[in-house]
Short mmCIF file of C-alpha atoms in Angstrom, two decimals:
data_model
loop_
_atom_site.label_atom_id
_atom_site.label_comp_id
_atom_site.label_asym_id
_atom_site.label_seq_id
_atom_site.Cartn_x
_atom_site.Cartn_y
_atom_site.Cartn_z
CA UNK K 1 5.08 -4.81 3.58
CA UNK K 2 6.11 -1.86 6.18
CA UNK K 3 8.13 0.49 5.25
CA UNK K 4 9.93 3.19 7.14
CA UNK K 5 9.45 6.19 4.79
CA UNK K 6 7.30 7.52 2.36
CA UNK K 7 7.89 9.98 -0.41
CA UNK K 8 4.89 12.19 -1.21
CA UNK K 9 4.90 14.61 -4.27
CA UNK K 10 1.75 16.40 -3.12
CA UNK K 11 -0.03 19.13 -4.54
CA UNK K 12 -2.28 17.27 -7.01
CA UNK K 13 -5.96 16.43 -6.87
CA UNK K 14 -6.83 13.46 -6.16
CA UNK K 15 -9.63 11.76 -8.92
CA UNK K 16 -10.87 8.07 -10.17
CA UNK K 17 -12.51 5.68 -8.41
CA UNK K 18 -11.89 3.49 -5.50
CA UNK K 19 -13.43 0.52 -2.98
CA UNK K 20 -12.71 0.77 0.54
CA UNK K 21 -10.84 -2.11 2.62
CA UNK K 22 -13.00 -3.92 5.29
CA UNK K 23 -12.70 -2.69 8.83
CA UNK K 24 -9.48 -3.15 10.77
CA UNK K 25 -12.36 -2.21 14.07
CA UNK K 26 -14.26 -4.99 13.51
CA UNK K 27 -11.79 -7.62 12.23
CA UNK K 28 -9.66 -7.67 15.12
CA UNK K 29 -12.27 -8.98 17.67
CA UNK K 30 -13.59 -11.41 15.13
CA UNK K 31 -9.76 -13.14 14.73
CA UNK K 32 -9.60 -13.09 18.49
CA UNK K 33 -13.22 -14.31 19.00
CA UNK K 34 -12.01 -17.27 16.91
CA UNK K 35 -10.17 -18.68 20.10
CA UNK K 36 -13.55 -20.06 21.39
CA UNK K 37 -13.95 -22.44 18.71
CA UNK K 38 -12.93 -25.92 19.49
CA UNK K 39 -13.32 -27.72 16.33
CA UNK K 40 -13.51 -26.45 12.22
CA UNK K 41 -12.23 -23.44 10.69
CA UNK K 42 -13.36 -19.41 11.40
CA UNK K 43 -13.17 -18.46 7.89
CA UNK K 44 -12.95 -14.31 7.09
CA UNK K 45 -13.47 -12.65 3.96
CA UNK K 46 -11.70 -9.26 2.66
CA UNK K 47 -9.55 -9.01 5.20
CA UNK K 48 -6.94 -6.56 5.05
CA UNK K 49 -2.92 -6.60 4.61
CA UNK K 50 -2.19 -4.13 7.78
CA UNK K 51 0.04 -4.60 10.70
CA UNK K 52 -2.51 -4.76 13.24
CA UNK K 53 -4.22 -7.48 11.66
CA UNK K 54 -0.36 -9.64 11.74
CA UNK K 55 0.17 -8.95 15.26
CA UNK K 56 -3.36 -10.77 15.81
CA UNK K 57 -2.26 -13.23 14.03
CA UNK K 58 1.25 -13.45 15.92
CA UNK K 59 -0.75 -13.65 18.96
CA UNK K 60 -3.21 -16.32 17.32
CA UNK K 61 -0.50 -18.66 17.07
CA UNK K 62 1.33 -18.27 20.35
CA UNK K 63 -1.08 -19.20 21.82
CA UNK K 64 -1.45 -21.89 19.15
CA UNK K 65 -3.92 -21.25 16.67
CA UNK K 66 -3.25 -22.04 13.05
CA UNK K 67 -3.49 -19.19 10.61
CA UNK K 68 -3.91 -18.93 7.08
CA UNK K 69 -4.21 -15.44 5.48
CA UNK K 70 -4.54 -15.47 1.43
CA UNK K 71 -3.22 -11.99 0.81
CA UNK K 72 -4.57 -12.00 -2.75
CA UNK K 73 -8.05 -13.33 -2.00
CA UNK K 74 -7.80 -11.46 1.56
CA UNK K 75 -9.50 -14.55 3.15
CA UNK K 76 -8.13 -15.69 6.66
CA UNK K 77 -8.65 -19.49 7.67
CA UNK K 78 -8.75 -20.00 11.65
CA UNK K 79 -7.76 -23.59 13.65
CA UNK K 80 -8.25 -22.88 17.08
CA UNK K 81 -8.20 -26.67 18.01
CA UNK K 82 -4.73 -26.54 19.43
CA UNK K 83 -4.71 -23.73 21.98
CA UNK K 84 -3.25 -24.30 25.01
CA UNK K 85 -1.85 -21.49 26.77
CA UNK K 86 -3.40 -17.99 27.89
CA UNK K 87 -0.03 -16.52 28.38
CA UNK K 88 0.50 -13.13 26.05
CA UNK K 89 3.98 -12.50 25.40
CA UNK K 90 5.13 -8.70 25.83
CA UNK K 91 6.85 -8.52 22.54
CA UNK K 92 3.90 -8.41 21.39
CA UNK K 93 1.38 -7.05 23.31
CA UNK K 94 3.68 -3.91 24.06
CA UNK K 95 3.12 -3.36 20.25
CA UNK K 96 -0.43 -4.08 19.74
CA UNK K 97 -2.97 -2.82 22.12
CA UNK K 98 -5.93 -4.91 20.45
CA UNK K 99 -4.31 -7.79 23.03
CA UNK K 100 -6.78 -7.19 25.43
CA UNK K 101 -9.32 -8.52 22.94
CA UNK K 102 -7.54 -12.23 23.77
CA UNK K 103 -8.63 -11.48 27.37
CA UNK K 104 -12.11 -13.09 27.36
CA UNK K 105 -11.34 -15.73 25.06
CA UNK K 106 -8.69 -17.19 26.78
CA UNK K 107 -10.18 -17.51 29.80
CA UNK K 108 -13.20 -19.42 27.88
CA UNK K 109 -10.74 -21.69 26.00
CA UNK K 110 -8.32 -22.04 28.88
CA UNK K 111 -9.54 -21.20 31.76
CA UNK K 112 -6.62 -18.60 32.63
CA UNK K 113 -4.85 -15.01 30.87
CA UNK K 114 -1.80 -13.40 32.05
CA UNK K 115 -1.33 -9.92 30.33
CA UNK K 116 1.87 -8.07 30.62
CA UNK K 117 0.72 -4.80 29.33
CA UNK K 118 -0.73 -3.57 26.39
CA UNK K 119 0.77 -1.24 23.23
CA UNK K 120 -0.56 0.50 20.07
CA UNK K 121 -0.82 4.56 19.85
CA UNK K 122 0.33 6.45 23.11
CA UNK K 123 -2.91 8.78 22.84
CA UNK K 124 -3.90 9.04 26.33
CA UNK K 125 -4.97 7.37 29.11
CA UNK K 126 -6.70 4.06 28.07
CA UNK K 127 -6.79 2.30 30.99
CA UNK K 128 -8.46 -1.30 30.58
CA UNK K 129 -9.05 -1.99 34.23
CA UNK K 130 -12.87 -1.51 33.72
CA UNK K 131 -12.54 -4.71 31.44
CA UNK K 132 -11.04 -6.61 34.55
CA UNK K 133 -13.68 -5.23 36.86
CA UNK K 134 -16.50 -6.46 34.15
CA UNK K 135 -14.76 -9.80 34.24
CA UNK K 136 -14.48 -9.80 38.38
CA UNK K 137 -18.25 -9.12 37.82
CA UNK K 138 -18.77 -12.22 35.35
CA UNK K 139 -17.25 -14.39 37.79
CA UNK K 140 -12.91 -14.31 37.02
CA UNK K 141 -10.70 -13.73 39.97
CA UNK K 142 -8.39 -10.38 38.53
CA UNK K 143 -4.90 -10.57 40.45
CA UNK K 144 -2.22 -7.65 40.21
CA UNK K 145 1.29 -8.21 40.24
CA UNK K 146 4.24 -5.70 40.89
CA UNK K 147 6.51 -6.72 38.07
CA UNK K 148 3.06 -5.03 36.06
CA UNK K 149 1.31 -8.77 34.96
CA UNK K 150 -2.24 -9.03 35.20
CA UNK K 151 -3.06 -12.38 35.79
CA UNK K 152 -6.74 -13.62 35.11
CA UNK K 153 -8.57 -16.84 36.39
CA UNK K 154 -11.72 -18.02 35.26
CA UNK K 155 -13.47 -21.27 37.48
CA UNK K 156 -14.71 -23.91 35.02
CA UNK K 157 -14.43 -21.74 32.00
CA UNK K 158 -17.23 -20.28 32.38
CA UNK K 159 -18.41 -16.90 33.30
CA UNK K 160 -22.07 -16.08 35.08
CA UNK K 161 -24.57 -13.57 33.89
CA UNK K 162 -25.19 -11.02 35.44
CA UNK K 163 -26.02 -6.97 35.32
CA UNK K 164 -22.76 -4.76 33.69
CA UNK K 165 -22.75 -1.59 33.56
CA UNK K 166 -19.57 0.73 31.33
CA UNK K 167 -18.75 4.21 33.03
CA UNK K 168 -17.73 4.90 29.21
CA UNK K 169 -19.21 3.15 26.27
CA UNK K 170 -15.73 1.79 24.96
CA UNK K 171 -15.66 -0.41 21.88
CA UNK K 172 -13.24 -2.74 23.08
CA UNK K 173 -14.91 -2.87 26.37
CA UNK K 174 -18.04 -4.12 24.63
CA UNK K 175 -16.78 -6.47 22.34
CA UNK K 176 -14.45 -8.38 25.67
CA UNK K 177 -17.94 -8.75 27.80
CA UNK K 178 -20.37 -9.16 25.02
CA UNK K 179 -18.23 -12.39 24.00
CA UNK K 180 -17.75 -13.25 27.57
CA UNK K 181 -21.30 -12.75 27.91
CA UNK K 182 -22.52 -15.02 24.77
CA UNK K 183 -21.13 -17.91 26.61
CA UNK K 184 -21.89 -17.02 30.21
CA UNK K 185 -24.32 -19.28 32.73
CA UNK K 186 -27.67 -17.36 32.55
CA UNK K 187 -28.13 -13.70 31.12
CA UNK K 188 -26.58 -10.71 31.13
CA UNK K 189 -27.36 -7.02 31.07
CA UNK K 190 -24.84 -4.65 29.49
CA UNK K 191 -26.08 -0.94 30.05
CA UNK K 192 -24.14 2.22 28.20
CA UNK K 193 -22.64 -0.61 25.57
CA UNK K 194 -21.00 1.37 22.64
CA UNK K 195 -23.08 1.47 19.52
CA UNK K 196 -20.14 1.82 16.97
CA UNK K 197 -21.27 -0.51 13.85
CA UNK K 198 -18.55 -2.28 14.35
CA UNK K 199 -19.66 -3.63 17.70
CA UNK K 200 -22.29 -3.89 16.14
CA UNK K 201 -21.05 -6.20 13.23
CA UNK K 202 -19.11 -7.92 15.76
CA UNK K 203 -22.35 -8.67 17.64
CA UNK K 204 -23.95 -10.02 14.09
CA UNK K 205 -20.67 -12.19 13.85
CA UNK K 206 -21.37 -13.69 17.26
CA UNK K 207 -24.81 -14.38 16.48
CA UNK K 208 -24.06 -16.36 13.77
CA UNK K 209 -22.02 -18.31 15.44
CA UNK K 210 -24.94 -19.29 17.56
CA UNK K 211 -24.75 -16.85 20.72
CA UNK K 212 -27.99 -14.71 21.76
CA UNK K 213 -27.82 -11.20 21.64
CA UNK K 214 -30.25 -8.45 21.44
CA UNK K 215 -30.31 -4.92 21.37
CA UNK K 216 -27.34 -4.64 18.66
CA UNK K 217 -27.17 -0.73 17.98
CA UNK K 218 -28.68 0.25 20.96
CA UNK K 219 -26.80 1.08 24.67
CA UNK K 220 -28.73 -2.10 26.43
CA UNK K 221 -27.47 -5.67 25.44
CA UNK K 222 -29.88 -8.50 26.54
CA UNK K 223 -27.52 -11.67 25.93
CA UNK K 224 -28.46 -14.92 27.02
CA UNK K 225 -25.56 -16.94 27.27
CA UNK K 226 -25.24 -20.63 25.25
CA UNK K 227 -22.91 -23.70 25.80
CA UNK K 228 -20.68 -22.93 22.51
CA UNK K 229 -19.85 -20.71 19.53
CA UNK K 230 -19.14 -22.54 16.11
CA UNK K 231 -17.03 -22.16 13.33
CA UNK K 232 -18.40 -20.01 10.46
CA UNK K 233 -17.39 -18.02 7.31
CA UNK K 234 -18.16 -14.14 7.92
CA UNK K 235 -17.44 -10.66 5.48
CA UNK K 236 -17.14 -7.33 7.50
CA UNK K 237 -18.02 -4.29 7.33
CA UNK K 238 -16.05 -1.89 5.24
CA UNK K 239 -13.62 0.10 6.92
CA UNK K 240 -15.70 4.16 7.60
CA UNK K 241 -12.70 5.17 9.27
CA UNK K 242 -10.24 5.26 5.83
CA UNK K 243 -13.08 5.79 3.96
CA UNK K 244 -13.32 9.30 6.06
CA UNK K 245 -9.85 9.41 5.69
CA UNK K 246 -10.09 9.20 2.13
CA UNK K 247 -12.80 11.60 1.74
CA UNK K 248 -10.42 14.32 3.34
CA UNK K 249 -8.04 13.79 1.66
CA UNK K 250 -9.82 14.19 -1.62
CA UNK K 251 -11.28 17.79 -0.48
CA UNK K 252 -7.89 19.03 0.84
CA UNK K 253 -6.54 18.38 -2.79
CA UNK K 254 -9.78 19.76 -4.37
CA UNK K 255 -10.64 16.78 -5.89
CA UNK K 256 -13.18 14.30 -7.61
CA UNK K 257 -13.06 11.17 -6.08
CA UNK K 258 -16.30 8.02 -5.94
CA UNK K 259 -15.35 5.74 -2.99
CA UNK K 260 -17.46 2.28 -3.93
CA UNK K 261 -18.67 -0.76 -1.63
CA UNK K 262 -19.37 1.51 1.75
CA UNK K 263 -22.23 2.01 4.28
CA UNK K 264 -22.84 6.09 3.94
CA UNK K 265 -24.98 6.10 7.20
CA UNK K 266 -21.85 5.37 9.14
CA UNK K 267 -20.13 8.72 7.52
CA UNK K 268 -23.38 11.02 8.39
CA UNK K 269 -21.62 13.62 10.52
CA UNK K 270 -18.75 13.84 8.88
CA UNK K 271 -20.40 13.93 5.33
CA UNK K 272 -22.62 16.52 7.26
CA UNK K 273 -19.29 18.31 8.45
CA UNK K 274 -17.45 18.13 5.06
CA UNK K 275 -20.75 19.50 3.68
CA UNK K 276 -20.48 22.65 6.12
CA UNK K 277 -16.99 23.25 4.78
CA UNK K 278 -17.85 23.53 1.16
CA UNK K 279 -16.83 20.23 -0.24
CA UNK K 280 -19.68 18.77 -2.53
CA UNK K 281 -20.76 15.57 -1.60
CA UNK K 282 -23.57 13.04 -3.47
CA UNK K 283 -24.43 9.68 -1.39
CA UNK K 284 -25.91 6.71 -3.01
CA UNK K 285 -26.96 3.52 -1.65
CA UNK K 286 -23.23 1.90 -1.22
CA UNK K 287 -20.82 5.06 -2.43
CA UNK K 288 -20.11 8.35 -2.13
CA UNK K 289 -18.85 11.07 -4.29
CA UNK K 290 -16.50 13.96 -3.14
CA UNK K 291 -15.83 16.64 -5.12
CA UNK K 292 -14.47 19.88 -4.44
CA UNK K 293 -13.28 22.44 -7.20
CA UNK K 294 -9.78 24.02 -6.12
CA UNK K 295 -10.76 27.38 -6.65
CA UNK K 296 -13.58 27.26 -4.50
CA UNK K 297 -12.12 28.30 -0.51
CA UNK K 298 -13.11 25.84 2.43
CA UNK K 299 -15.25 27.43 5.00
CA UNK K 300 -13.87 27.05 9.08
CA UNK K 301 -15.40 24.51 11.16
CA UNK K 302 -15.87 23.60 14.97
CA UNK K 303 -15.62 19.92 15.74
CA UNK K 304 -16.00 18.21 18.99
CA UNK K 305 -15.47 14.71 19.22
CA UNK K 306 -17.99 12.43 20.67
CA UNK K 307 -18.86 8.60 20.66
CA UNK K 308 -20.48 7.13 18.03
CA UNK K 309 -22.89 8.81 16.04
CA UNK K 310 -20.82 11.69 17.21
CA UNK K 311 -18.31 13.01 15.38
CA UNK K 312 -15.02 10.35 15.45
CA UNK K 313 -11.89 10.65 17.26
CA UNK K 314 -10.02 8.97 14.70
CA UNK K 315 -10.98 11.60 12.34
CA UNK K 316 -10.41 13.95 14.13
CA UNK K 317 -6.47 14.48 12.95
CA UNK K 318 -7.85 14.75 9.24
CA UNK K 319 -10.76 17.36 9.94
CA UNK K 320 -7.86 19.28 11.64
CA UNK K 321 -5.33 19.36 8.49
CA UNK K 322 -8.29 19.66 6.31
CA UNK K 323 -9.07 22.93 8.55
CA UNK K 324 -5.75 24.13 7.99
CA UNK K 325 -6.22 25.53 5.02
CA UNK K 326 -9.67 26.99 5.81
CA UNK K 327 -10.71 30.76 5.04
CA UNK K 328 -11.14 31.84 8.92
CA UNK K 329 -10.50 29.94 12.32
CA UNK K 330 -11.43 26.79 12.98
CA UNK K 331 -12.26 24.83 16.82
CA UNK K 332 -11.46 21.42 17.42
CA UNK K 333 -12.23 19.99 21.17
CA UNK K 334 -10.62 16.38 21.62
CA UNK K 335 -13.25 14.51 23.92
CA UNK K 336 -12.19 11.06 24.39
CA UNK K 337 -7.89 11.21 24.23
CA UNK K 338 -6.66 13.91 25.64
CA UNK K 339 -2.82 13.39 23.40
CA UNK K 340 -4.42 13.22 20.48
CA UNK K 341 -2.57 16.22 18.93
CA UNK K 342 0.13 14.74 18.54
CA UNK K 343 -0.13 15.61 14.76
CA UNK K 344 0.67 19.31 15.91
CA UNK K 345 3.87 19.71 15.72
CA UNK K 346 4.09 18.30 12.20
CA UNK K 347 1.92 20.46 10.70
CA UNK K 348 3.42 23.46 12.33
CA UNK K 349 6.34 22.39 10.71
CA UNK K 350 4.13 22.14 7.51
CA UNK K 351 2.88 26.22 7.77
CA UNK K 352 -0.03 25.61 9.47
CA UNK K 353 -1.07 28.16 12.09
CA UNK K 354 -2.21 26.18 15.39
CA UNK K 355 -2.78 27.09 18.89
CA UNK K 356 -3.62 24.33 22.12
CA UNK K 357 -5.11 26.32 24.23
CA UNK K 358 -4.74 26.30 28.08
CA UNK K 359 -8.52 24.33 28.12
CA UNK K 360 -7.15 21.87 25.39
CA UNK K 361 -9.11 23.43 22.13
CA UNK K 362 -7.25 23.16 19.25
CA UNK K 363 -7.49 26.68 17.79
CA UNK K 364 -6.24 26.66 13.57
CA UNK K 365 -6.10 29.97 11.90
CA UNK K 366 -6.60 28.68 8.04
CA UNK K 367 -2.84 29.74 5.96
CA UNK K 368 -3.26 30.44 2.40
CA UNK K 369 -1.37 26.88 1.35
CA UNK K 370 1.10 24.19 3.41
CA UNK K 371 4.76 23.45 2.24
CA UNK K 372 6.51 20.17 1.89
CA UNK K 373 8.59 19.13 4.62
CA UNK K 374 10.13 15.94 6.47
CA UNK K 375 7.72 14.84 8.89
CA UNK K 376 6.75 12.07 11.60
CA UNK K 377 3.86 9.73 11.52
CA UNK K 378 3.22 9.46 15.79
CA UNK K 379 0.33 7.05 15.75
CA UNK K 380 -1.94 5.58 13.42
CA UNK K 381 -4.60 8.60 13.29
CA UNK K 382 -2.00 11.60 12.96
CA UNK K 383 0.17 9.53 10.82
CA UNK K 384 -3.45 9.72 8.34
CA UNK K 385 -3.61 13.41 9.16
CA UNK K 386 -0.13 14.38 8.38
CA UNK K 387 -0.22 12.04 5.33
CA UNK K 388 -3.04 14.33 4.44
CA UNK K 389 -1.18 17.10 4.80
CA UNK K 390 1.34 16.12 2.46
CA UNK K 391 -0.73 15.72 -0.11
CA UNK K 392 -2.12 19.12 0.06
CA UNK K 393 1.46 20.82 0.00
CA UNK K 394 3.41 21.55 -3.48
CA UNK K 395 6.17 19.39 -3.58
CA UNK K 396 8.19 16.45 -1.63
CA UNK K 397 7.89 15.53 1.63
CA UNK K 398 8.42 12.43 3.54
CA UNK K 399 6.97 11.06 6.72
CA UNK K 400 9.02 8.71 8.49
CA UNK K 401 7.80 5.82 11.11
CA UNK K 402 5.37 4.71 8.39
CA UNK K 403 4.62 1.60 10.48
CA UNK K 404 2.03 3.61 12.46
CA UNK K 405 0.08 4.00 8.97
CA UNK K 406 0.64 0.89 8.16
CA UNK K 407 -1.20 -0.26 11.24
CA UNK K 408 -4.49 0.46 9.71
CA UNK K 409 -3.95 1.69 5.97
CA UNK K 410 -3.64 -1.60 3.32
CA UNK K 411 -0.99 -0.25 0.74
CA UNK K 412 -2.55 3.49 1.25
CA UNK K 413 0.57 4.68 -1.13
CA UNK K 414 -1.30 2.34 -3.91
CA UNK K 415 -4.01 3.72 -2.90
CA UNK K 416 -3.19 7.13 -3.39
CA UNK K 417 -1.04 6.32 -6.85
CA UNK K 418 -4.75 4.97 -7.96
CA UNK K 419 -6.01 8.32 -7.05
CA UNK K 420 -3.46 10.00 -9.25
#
């Protein structure tokens, strides 16, 4: 359940033993993926109790879908048999920018969606018209309207194969054409596709429902398009974007942490990174172990964040509290969202000792400690970081708007009570 504070009493390491929630990344195109499913049940294991994954399901059943989530088995039960509209209400869409994962499914299903904008973190420009031109390119007629609506057709409910090309190798981007795609007249050819694993485990979802794709992990997807989807039961990945979280978190305390049921090889560069700074880390074939002794100083860093197997955008708030109590001066260049420091002004607030300079590099001079203080959570990355950052500091803070944790975090303040 949201709530609009937290209290954090910070200042102690973190230690025990935890497992990692399945991933928010590749859940959310699975539950909207479930719209092309005209008869039986898209059953989901270990899926999480965050706020993105609700709005789904709000959409889900506006569009009239019938959900069932088991919060204490985490299992999600699917009935797309009764949807019949492929009209997304702005309520909801204006809070929840995974909406424009409904895009391609709808116009399968129904042959029509009208979008009236799109919501989630204000992090930058993410502008999803290169979904619409994929979709013009598939075969959909794209119309723009001045009160802002996008309205999309699709002829016969069916899109055509043919040769797709990303300018940027988005994730959501992907996942919209590659479903499109698996259910398209003939093949198509998706060049500079993202390679994130969990496209990738969306991609292994799809093909078990019976669509052909090849080339999974790579940039080129071959998929040859089939006449339907059906209804199966499917466990995601876990979730490497808290698990990185968690990781951080456990060095900026200077503690001993084991974080169970994960795929390592999806943390490489930022075990790699971590393991630059100081902090001890052991990986075995489905955990890792963190450790870092308090006494022993973290060394600076330079990040730059890149697309997958580069370094993550999403952790790049944590890195960047985790560097602010560094021995020396640390660099931190912000690739893909250019308002992604919006963290900043929290941890200034905090003690930390930041500079954006005039080329965008985040320059952090490490400080000796932070101090507790009343704080803002802007978005679901830097509410992570600054949650971080209150953790590290001796004594109370709070961070208000907790809803933006909440987004992707299931019960992180349990979490972190586990923890110690």
């Amino acid at each position: 359940m949201t709530q609009s504070a937290l209290r954090i009493v910070g200042g102690r390491p973190l230690k025990g033993e935890i497992s990692i929630q399945k991933a928010k990344n590749a859940i959310l195109p699975m539950i909207a993926a479930s719209i092309v499913v005209e008869q039986g049940e898209t059953v989901l294991h270990g899926v999480p109790d965050i706020e993105d994954v609700e709005r789904a399901f709000e959409l889900l059943r506006e569009v009239g879908a019938v959900v069932y989530h088991d919060k204490n088995t985490k299992t999600v039960r699917i009935d797309a048999s009764g949807i019949h509209t492929g009209v997304l209400p702005d309520e909801l869409t204006s809070r929840f920018r995974g909406s424009v994962l409904f895009l391609a499914p709808l116009q399968i299903r129904v042959g029509y969606v009208e979008l009236p904008g799109s919501g989630g973190c204000d992090i930058g420009t993410r502008k999803i018209d290169f979904h619409h031109r994929g979709f013009a390119r598939l075969g959909a007629d794209v119309q723009y309207y001045e009160d802002g609506r996008t309205v999309i057709k699709l002829e016969n409910k069916r899109f055509t194969g043919t040769l797709l090309y990303l300018d940027f190798p988005s994730h959501t981007g992907t996942e919209n054409l590659m479903l499109g795609a698996a259910l398209a007249k003939g093949q198509t050819i998706i060049e500079n596709a993202s390679v994130e694993p969990e496209v990738t485990d969306f991609g292994e979802f799809l093909n078990k429902m019976g669509a052909d794709i090849k080339g999974l992990g790579t940039h080129t997807l071959i998929i040859n398009g089939v006449e339907k989807l059906n209804a199966i039961e499917y466990t995601p990945m876990p979730d490497r974007l808290v698990a990185g979280t968690i990781m951080m978190a456990t060095a900026i305390t200077g503690g001993d942490v084991t974080i169970n049921d994960i795929e390592p090889s999806h943390l490489r560069i930022v075990t790699a990174k971590l393991e630059q700074m100081g902090v001890h880390i052991e990986t075995h074939e489905t955990s890792i172990r963190i450790h870092r002794p308090l006494d022993k100083p973290l060394n600076p860093i330079n990040i730059q964040t890149h697309p997958y197997p580069g370094f993550p955008t999403d952790l790049q708030p944590c890195i960047a509290v985790l560097s602010t109590i560094t021995n020396g001066t640390s660099y931190i260049r912000e690739r893909i969202f250019e308002n992604r420091y919006d963290y900043v002004d929290a941890l200034l607030k905090m003690g930390a000792n930041i500079i954006i300079s005039q080329n965008d590099v985040c320059i952090i001079q490490g400080v000796r400690k932070l101090k507790p203080a009343k704080v803002k959570a802007e978005s679901i990355r830097a509410g992570a970081g600054v949650l971080l950052a209150t953790l590290a500091a001796n004594g109370e803070s709070i961070i208000d708007n907790v809803y933006q944790i909440d987004r992707g975090h299931e019960n992180i303040e349990d979490l972190l009570t586990q923890l110690g």
